[in-house]
């Protein structure tokens, strides 16, 4: 199998691993991109993955106020050093994320944050909606799974389509920033107040 | 189970579903409001799930970012009309309250918001501190009460001394604004993020 430069570039973009490591991984996996990513992860050569384990305690608390105060968002994004927190790229990311939250009203940061009780309840509702169709059980299951995926994409910030560029989601935007700035970056928490809404406890 | 008009109204308010659908849902769920909401969603009869949490209230959501993002505050203050929300006095109050929260780090809005479990725990600690003095019980009680008052003044926004004028507390500032603007004004909620602090759940 011939490993060309384009394939190496593609793998680099996805993992931020070194050029030679990428070539080695692709050779070992006969050019299979997905397998090459796993190969790099196993070897600990996936720079983005290894950055995930470093502590991110610097950063910025940013805000965005929409329509003269009808909606307000507060968000904390962490990075490792004050230096990165002060870069234009980081500040812009914080602002973009605050705008995303304002516009798209996520309930959670990632799907791991959705409580099991909510997942079960949503599934129950989806089942009841689909069951009436009289379709066979395996197809119903697939449809329910699809609806659950859609639920995550709607309600989890990191899975939402980026409002400024719907070719990627927020997690991809985050990974790009990690690759550019070379530090672990974490969207830690957010609050979104919409004027007059009821407070859920 | 008898489904009365008030229950139907309540469900309508929460789901915007039709009168008859609400009655049917409540009958099927034996008057359980939460279950009736789920019932309507399953049937696809909640006309506007998005209206679910909204109430028509006026006011402003304001924010304050301190030290280029080391601390951020989001606050919602409600009033009765858009007219009052647009006055300079109201906007200034929202900003002052956000600054107050930034500087004085309250945990609650008023003393009614402090959970009983916390009050009991604080009292226990205060007692243990004072008991050693060997003072008579009625005096110990008085001292503990005094310490609890101090706790409220430190941790409850409305009882805090106003940082810009310590001759009054935030509640007095609020009452003055109500007198000037002639509407009921409520500090509804706030969030305060300090960079790197641990999140308490």
mmCIF file of N, CA and C in Angstrom, chain B residues 65-109:
data_model
loop_
_atom_site.group_PDB
_atom_site.id
_atom_site.type_symbol
_atom_site.label_atom_id
_atom_site.label_comp_id
_atom_site.label_asym_id
_atom_site.label_seq_id
_atom_site.Cartn_x
_atom_site.Cartn_y
_atom_site.Cartn_z
ATOM 1 N N UNK B 65 -17.977 41.478 33.895
ATOM 2 C CA UNK B 65 -16.757 40.670 33.800
ATOM 3 C C UNK B 65 -15.627 41.432 34.493
ATOM 4 N N UNK B 66 -14.993 40.774 35.438
ATOM 5 C CA UNK B 66 -13.985 41.427 36.271
ATOM 6 C C UNK B 66 -12.595 40.931 35.897
ATOM 7 N N UNK B 67 -11.616 41.830 35.916
ATOM 8 C CA UNK B 67 -10.209 41.474 35.684
ATOM 9 C C UNK B 67 -10.007 40.665 34.398
ATOM 10 N N UNK B 68 -10.553 41.163 33.310
ATOM 11 C CA UNK B 68 -10.402 40.523 31.993
ATOM 12 C C UNK B 68 -10.818 39.050 31.992
ATOM 13 N N UNK B 69 -11.767 38.690 32.827
ATOM 14 C CA UNK B 69 -12.297 37.336 32.755
ATOM 15 C C UNK B 69 -11.908 36.422 33.903
ATOM 16 N N UNK B 70 -11.419 36.977 34.994
ATOM 17 C CA UNK B 70 -11.116 36.127 36.153
ATOM 18 C C UNK B 70 -12.393 35.796 36.927
ATOM 19 N N UNK B 71 -13.327 36.734 36.935
ATOM 20 C CA UNK B 71 -14.641 36.512 37.555
ATOM 21 C C UNK B 71 -15.698 37.050 36.606
ATOM 22 N N UNK B 72 -16.792 36.307 36.480
ATOM 23 C CA UNK B 72 -17.908 36.774 35.661
ATOM 24 C C UNK B 72 -19.211 36.579 36.404
ATOM 25 N N UNK B 73 -20.128 37.534 36.216
ATOM 26 C CA UNK B 73 -21.432 37.447 36.883
ATOM 27 C C UNK B 73 -22.534 37.679 35.864
ATOM 28 N N UNK B 74 -23.593 36.892 36.003
ATOM 29 C CA UNK B 74 -24.797 37.052 35.189
ATOM 30 C C UNK B 74 -25.949 37.245 36.169
ATOM 31 N N UNK B 75 -26.807 38.219 35.911
ATOM 32 C CA UNK B 75 -27.912 38.459 36.843
ATOM 33 C C UNK B 75 -29.179 38.817 36.075
ATOM 34 N N UNK B 76 -30.314 38.310 36.548
ATOM 35 C CA UNK B 76 -31.613 38.679 35.960
ATOM 36 C C UNK B 76 -32.407 39.489 36.968
ATOM 37 N N UNK B 77 -32.804 40.675 36.538
ATOM 38 C CA UNK B 77 -33.663 41.512 37.376
ATOM 39 C C UNK B 77 -34.957 41.757 36.621
ATOM 40 N N UNK B 78 -36.065 41.492 37.274
ATOM 41 C CA UNK B 78 -37.368 41.624 36.626
ATOM 42 C C UNK B 78 -38.103 42.871 37.084
ATOM 43 N N UNK B 79 -38.865 43.447 36.156
ATOM 44 C CA UNK B 79 -39.794 44.516 36.491
ATOM 45 C C UNK B 79 -41.093 44.233 35.733
ATOM 46 N N UNK B 80 -42.032 45.157 35.784
ATOM 47 C CA UNK B 80 -43.338 44.838 35.202
ATOM 48 C C UNK B 80 -43.463 45.213 33.732
ATOM 49 N N UNK B 81 -42.813 46.301 33.332
ATOM 50 C CA UNK B 81 -42.986 46.766 31.947
ATOM 51 C C UNK B 81 -41.647 46.972 31.245
ATOM 52 N N UNK B 82 -41.699 46.900 29.928
ATOM 53 C CA UNK B 82 -40.535 47.151 29.095
ATOM 54 C C UNK B 82 -40.077 48.601 29.278
ATOM 55 N N UNK B 83 -41.044 49.480 29.506
ATOM 56 C CA UNK B 83 -40.726 50.889 29.693
ATOM 57 C C UNK B 83 -39.750 51.075 30.857
ATOM 58 N N UNK B 84 -40.065 50.465 31.971
ATOM 59 C CA UNK B 84 -39.190 50.590 33.152
ATOM 60 C C UNK B 84 -37.845 49.904 32.897
ATOM 61 N N UNK B 85 -37.880 48.753 32.205
ATOM 62 C CA UNK B 85 -36.626 48.035 31.914
ATOM 63 C C UNK B 85 -35.668 48.896 31.109
ATOM 64 N N UNK B 86 -36.215 49.849 30.343
ATOM 65 C CA UNK B 86 -35.376 50.697 29.497
ATOM 66 C C UNK B 86 -34.911 51.994 30.160
ATOM 67 N N UNK B 87 -35.335 52.223 31.389
ATOM 68 C CA UNK B 87 -34.892 53.452 32.056
ATOM 69 C C UNK B 87 -33.440 53.326 32.486
ATOM 70 N N UNK B 88 -32.775 54.459 32.548
ATOM 71 C CA UNK B 88 -31.386 54.485 33.003
ATOM 72 C C UNK B 88 -31.247 53.984 34.427
ATOM 73 N N UNK B 89 -32.215 54.343 35.280
ATOM 74 C CA UNK B 89 -32.154 53.924 36.685
ATOM 75 C C UNK B 89 -32.153 52.399 36.812
ATOM 76 N N UNK B 90 -33.005 51.771 36.018
ATOM 77 C CA UNK B 90 -33.103 50.314 36.093
ATOM 78 C C UNK B 90 -31.811 49.659 35.610
ATOM 79 N N UNK B 91 -31.316 50.138 34.463
ATOM 80 C CA UNK B 91 -30.082 49.579 33.910
ATOM 81 C C UNK B 91 -28.917 49.741 34.876
ATOM 82 N N UNK B 92 -28.857 50.903 35.516
ATOM 83 C CA UNK B 92 -27.768 51.160 36.456
ATOM 84 C C UNK B 92 -27.866 50.215 37.649
ATOM 85 N N UNK B 93 -29.102 49.991 38.109
ATOM 86 C CA UNK B 93 -29.300 49.076 39.234
ATOM 87 C C UNK B 93 -28.801 47.676 38.888
ATOM 88 N N UNK B 94 -29.142 47.204 37.686
ATOM 89 C CA UNK B 94 -28.707 45.861 37.262
ATOM 90 C C UNK B 94 -27.179 45.775 37.267
ATOM 91 N N UNK B 95 -26.547 46.833 36.768
ATOM 92 C CA UNK B 95 -25.092 46.850 36.719
ATOM 93 C C UNK B 95 -24.493 46.874 38.129
ATOM 94 N N UNK B 96 -25.089 47.691 38.999
ATOM 95 C CA UNK B 96 -24.588 47.780 40.374
ATOM 96 C C UNK B 96 -24.733 46.448 41.104
ATOM 97 N N UNK B 97 -25.838 45.775 40.864
ATOM 98 C CA UNK B 97 -26.056 44.480 41.521
ATOM 99 C C UNK B 97 -25.046 43.450 41.010
ATOM 100 N N UNK B 98 -24.773 43.478 39.694
ATOM 101 C CA UNK B 98 -23.786 42.545 39.134
ATOM 102 C C UNK B 98 -22.402 42.818 39.737
ATOM 103 N N UNK B 99 -22.068 44.096 39.914
ATOM 104 C CA UNK B 99 -20.785 44.444 40.535
ATOM 105 C C UNK B 99 -20.734 43.998 41.992
ATOM 106 N N UNK B 100 -21.859 44.182 42.676
ATOM 107 C CA UNK B 100 -21.949 43.755 44.080
ATOM 108 C C UNK B 100 -21.687 42.252 44.199
ATOM 109 N N UNK B 101 -22.301 41.477 43.326
ATOM 110 C CA UNK B 101 -22.143 40.011 43.364
ATOM 111 C C UNK B 101 -20.693 39.645 43.052
ATOM 112 N N UNK B 102 -20.102 40.342 42.098
ATOM 113 C CA UNK B 102 -18.699 40.107 41.756
ATOM 114 C C UNK B 102 -17.807 40.309 42.977
ATOM 115 N N UNK B 103 -18.013 41.422 43.656
ATOM 116 C CA UNK B 103 -17.132 41.798 44.766
ATOM 117 C C UNK B 103 -17.419 41.015 46.036
ATOM 118 N N UNK B 104 -18.692 40.759 46.332
ATOM 119 C CA UNK B 104 -19.048 40.251 47.666
ATOM 120 C C UNK B 104 -19.479 38.788 47.687
ATOM 121 N N UNK B 105 -19.507 38.166 46.533
ATOM 122 C CA UNK B 105 -19.693 36.714 46.441
ATOM 123 C C UNK B 105 -20.816 36.135 47.304
ATOM 124 N N UNK B 106 -22.046 36.615 47.138
ATOM 125 C CA UNK B 106 -23.145 36.029 47.921
ATOM 126 C C UNK B 106 -23.464 34.614 47.429
ATOM 127 N N UNK B 107 -24.073 33.811 48.304
ATOM 128 C CA UNK B 107 -24.462 32.458 47.912
ATOM 129 C C UNK B 107 -25.957 32.387 47.580
ATOM 130 N N UNK B 108 -26.720 33.328 48.146
ATOM 131 C CA UNK B 108 -28.179 33.300 47.987
ATOM 132 C C UNK B 108 -28.681 34.715 47.718
ATOM 133 N N UNK B 109 -29.939 34.831 47.300
ATOM 134 C CA UNK B 109 -30.503 36.168 47.109
ATOM 135 C C UNK B 109 -31.048 36.702 48.431
#
